[in-house]
Short mmCIF file of C-alpha atoms and ligand atoms in Angstrom, two decimals:
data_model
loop_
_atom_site.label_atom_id
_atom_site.label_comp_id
_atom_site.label_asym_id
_atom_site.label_seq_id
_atom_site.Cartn_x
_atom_site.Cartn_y
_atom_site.Cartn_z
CA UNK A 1 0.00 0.00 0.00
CA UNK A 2 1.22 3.66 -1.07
CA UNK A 3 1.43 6.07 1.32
CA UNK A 4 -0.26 8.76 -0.89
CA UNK A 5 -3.97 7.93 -2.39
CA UNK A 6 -4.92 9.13 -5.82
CA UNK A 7 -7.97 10.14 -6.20
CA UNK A 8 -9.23 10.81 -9.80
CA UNK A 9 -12.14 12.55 -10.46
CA UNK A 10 -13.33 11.67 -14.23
CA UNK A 11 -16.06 14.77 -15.07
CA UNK A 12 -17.02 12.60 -18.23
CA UNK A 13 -18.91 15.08 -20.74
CA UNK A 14 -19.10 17.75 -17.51
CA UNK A 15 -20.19 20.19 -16.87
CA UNK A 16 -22.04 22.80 -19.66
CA UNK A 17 -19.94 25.67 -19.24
CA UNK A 18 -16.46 26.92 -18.65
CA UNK A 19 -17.75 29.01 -15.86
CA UNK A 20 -19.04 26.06 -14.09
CA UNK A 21 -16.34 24.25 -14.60
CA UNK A 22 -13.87 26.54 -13.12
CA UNK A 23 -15.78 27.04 -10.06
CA UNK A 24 -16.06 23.69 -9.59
CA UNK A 25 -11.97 23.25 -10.13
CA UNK A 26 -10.85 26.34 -8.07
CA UNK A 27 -13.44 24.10 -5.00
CA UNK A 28 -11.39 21.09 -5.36
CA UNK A 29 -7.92 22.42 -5.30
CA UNK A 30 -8.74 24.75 -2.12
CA UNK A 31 -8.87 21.27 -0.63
CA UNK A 32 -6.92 19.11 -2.83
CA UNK A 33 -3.58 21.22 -1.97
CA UNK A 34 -4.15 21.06 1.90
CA UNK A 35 -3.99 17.36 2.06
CA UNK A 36 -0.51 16.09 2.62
CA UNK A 37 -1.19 11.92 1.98
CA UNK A 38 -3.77 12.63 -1.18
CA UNK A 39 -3.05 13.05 -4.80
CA UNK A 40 -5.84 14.51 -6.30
CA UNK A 41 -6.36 14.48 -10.61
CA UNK A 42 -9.00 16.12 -11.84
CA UNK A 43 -10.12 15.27 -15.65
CA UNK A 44 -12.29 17.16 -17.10
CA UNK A 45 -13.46 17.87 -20.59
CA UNK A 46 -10.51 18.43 -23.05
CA UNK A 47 -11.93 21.79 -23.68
CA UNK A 48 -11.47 22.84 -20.17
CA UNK A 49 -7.94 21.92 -20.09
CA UNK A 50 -6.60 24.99 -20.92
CA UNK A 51 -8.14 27.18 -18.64
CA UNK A 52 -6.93 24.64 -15.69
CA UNK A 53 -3.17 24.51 -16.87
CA UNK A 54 -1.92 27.32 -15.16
CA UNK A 55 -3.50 26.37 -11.94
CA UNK A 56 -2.47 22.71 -11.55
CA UNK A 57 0.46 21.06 -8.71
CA UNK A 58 1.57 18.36 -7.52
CA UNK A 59 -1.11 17.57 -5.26
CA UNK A 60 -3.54 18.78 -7.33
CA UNK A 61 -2.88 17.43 -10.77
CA UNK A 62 -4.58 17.89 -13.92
CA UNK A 63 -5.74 14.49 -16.56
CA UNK A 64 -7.55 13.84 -19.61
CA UNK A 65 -9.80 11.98 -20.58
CA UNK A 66 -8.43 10.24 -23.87
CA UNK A 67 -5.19 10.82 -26.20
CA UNK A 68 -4.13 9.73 -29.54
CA UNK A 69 -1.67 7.72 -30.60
CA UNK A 70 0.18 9.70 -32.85
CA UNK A 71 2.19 13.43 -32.27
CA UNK A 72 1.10 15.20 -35.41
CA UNK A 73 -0.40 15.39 -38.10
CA UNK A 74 -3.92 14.72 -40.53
CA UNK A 75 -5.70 13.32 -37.73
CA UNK A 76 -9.27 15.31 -37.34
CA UNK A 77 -10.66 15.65 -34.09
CA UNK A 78 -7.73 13.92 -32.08
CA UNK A 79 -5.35 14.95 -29.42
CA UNK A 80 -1.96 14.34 -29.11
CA UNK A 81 0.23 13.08 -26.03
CA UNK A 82 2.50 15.85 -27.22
CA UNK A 83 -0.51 18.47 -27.04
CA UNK A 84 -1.92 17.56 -23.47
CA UNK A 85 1.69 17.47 -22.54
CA UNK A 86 2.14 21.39 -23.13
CA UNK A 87 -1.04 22.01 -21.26
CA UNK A 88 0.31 20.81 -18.02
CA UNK A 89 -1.27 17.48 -18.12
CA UNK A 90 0.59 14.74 -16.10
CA UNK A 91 -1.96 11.75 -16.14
CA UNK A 92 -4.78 10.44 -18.84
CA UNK A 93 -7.50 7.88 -18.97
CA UNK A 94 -7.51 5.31 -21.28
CA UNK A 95 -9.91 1.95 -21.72
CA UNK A 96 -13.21 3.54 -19.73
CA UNK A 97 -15.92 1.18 -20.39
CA UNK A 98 -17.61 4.62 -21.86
CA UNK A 99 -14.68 4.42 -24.65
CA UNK A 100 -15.00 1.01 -24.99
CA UNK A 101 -18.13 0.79 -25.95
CA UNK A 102 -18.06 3.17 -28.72
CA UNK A 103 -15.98 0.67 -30.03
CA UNK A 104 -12.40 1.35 -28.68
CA UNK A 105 -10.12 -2.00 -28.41
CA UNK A 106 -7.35 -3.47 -26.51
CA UNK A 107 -5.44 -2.78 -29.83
CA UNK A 108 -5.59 0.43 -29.89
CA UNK A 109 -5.87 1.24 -26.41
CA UNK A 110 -2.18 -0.21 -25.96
CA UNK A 111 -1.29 2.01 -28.77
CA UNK A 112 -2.87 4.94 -27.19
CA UNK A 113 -0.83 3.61 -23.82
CA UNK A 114 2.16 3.19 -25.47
CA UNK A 115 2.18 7.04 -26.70
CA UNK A 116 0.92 8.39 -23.77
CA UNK A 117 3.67 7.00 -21.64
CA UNK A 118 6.23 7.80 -24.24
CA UNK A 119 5.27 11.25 -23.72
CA UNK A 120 5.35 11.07 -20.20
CA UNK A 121 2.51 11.15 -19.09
CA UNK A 122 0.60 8.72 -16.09
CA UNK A 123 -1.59 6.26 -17.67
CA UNK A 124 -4.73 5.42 -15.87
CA UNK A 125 -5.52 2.04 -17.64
CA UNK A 126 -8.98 1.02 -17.00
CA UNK A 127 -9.91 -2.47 -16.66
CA UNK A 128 -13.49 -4.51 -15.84
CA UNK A 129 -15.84 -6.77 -16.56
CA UNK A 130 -19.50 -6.26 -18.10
CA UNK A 131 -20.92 -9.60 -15.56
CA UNK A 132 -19.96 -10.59 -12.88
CA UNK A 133 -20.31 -14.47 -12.58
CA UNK A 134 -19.86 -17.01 -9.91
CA UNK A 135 -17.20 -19.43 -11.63
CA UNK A 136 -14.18 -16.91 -12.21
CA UNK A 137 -14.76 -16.07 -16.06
CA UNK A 138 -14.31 -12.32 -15.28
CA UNK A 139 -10.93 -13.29 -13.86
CA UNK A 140 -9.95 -14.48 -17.26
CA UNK A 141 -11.71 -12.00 -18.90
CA UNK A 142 -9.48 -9.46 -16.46
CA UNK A 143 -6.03 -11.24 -17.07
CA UNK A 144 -6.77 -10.53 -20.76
CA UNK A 145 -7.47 -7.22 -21.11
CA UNK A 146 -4.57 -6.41 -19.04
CA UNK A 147 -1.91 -8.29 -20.90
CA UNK A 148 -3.29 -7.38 -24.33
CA UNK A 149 -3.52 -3.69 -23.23
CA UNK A 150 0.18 -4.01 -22.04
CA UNK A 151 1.60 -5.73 -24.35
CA UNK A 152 4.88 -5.07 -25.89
CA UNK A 153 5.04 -2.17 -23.27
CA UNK A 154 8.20 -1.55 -22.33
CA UNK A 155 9.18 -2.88 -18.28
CA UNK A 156 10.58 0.87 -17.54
CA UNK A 157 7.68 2.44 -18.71
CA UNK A 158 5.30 0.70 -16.08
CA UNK A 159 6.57 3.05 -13.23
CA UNK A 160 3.71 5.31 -14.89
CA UNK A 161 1.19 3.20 -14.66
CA UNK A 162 -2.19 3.43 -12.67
CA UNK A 163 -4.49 0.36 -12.77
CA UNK A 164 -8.83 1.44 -12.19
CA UNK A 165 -10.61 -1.64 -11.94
CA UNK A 166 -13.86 -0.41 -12.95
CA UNK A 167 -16.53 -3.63 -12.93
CA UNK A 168 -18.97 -2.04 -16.23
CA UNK A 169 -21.59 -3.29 -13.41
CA UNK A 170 -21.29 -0.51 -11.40
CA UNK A 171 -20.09 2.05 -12.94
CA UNK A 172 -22.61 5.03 -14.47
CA UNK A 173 -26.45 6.14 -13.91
CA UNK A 174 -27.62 2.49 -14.90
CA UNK A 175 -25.45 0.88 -12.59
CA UNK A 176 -27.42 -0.70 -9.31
CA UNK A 177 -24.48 -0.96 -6.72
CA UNK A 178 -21.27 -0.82 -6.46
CA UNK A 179 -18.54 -3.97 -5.61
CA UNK A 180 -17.92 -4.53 -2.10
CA UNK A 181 -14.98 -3.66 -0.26
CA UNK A 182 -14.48 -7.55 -0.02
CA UNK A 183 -14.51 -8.25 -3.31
CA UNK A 184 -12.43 -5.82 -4.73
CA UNK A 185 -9.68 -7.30 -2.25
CA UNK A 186 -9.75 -10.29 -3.76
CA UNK A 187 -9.31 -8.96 -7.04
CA UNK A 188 -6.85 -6.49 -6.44
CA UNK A 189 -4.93 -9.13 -5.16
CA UNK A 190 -5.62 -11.09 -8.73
CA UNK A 191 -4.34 -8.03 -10.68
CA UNK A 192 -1.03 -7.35 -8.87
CA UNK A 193 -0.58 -11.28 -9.45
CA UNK A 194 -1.38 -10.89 -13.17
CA UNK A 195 1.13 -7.63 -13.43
CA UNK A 196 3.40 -10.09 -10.94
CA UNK A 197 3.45 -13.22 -13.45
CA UNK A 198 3.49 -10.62 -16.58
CA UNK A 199 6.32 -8.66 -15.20
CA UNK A 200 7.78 -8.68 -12.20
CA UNK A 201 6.77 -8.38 -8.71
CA UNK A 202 8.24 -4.72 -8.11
CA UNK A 203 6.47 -3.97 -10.78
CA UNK A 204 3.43 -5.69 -9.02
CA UNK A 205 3.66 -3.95 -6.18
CA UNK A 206 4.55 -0.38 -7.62
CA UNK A 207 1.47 0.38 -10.04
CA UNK A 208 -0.88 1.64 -7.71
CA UNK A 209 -4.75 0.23 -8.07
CA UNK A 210 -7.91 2.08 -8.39
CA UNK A 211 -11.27 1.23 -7.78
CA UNK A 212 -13.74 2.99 -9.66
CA UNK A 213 -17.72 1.97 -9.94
CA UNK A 214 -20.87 4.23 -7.81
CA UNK A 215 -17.83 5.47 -5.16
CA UNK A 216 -19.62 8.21 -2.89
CA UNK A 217 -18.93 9.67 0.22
CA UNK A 218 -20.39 7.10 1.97
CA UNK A 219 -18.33 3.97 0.41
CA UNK A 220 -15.19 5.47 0.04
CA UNK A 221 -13.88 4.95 3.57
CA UNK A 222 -14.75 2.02 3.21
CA UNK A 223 -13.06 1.03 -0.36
CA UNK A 224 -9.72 2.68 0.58
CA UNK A 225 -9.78 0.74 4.33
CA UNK A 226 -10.87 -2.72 3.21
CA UNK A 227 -10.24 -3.02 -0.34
CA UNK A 228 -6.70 -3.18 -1.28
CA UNK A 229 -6.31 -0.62 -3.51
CA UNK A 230 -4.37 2.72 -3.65
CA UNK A 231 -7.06 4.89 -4.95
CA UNK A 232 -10.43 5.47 -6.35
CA UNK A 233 -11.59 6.66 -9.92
CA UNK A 234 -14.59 8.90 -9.04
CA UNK A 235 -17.24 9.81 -11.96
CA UNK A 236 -20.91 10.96 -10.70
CA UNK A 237 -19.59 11.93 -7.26
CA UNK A 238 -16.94 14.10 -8.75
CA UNK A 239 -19.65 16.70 -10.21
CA UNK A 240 -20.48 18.04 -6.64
CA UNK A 241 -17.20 20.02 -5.50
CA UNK A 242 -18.71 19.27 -2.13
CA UNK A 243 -18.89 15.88 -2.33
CA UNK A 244 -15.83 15.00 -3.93
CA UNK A 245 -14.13 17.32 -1.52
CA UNK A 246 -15.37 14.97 1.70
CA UNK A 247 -14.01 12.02 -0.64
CA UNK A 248 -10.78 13.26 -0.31
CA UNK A 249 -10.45 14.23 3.08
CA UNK A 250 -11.67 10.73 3.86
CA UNK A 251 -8.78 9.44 1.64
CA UNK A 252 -6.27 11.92 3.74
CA UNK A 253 -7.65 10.31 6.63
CA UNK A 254 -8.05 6.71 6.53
CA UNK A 255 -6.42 4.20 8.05
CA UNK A 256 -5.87 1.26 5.96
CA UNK A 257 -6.04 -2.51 7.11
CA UNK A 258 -2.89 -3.84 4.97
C1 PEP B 301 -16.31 6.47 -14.06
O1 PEP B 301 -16.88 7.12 -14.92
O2 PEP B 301 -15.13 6.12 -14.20
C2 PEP B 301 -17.06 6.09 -12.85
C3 PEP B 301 -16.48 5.36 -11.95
O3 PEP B 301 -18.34 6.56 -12.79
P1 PEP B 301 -19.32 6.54 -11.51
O4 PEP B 301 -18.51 6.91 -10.30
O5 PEP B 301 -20.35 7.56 -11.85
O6 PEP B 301 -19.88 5.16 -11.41
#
């Protein structure tokens, strides 16, 4: 277990205005820089991005939401690495289950990975499974998306890599519940073996792991105390300054079981 937390809050499409969205950012990092054992990220919209890249620091750090693979060039509509890179960003998501349905794959979320980290920046890889069922399939299901999303990664690259295990289940308006603090120890446990047998066990042991699915401020204690992981990937919850703001001075002040 790392000594700091991350906590990520992923605004999604967030809010309508620029206005909004910078009262809602200037909220966060009033508390985000106070807390000494809490990284915060904050990604919102990449049309916000620029008004936020002056104001971001090391506690308070500023992501995206997606990236392309390539620096330059006749590529409509996309984003480079080397573009967010200019604007201050240090981390990005890549593989939501939001993505993923609009038809991104492993394939090309390892290339997105692979340019992302070339350029420095912290990938938040997002892993999970659509069902959860009772004989271990979504373990499989698991191992596979994170070995095809890392594959041909280079070892020395990992040491910017962020694992959110987001279960599709729970994660969005449609979702019913989240996982349960006991559960997710069990599979965080399964990932770090899966980065363990892929790579190595420093490696293992150095990504941090984010859970991600429904958190609010009335699981999170919970998640970071009993659930193995390092962090949490906060969507809904993240829209309400207030609200995320009591996530993360939960996450400053947890104890944690391991
Ligand atoms: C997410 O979008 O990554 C997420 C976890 O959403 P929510 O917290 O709203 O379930």
């Amino acid at each position: 277990m790392k000594i700091k937390r991350i906590i990520v809050a992923n605004w999604k499409m967030n809010p309508r205005t620029t206005q909004e969205a910078r009262k809602n950012f200037l909220h966060v990092k009033k508390t985000a820089e106070k807390l000494t054992k809490v990284q915060t990220v904050i990604t919102p919209p990449f049309i916000f991005l620029e008004s936020f890249s002056k104001e971001t620091s090391r506690r308070c750090a500023l992501g995206a939401q997606d990236v392309f693979w390539k620096k330059e060039g006749s590529y409509t509509g996309e984003i480079s690495p080397a573009q967010l890179y200019d604007l201050n960003v240090t981390h990005v998501i890549l593989g939501h289950s939001e993505r993923r349905r609009l038809g991104e794959s492993d394939e090309i979320i390892r290339d997105k990975i692979k340019a992302a980290l070339e350029y420095r920046l912290n990938v938040i890889l997002c892993i999970g499974e659509s069902e959860r069922d009772t004989e271990g399939h979504y373990l499989a299901f698991l191992k596979n998306e994170i070995k095809k999303s890392l594959e041909r990664i280079p070892k020395k690259q990992l040491a910017r890599l962020i694992v959110a295990y987001e279960p599709i289940w729970a994660v969005g308006a449609k979702a019913k519940f989240a996982d349960t603090p006991e559960s997710l120890f069990e599979t965080s446990i399964f990932i770090r073996k899966i980065l363990s047998d892929t790579f190595s066990k420093k490696i293992a042991f150095q990504v941090p792991i984010l859970y991600g699915g429904s958190v609010t401020e009335h699981n999170a204690e919970n998640f970071l105390k009993n659930g193995g992981v390092d962090g949490l990937l906060v969507g809904r919850a993240s829209l309400d300054f207030k609200e995320f703001s009591k996530i993360l001075k939960i996450a400053q002040n947890v104890e944690c079981a391991t």
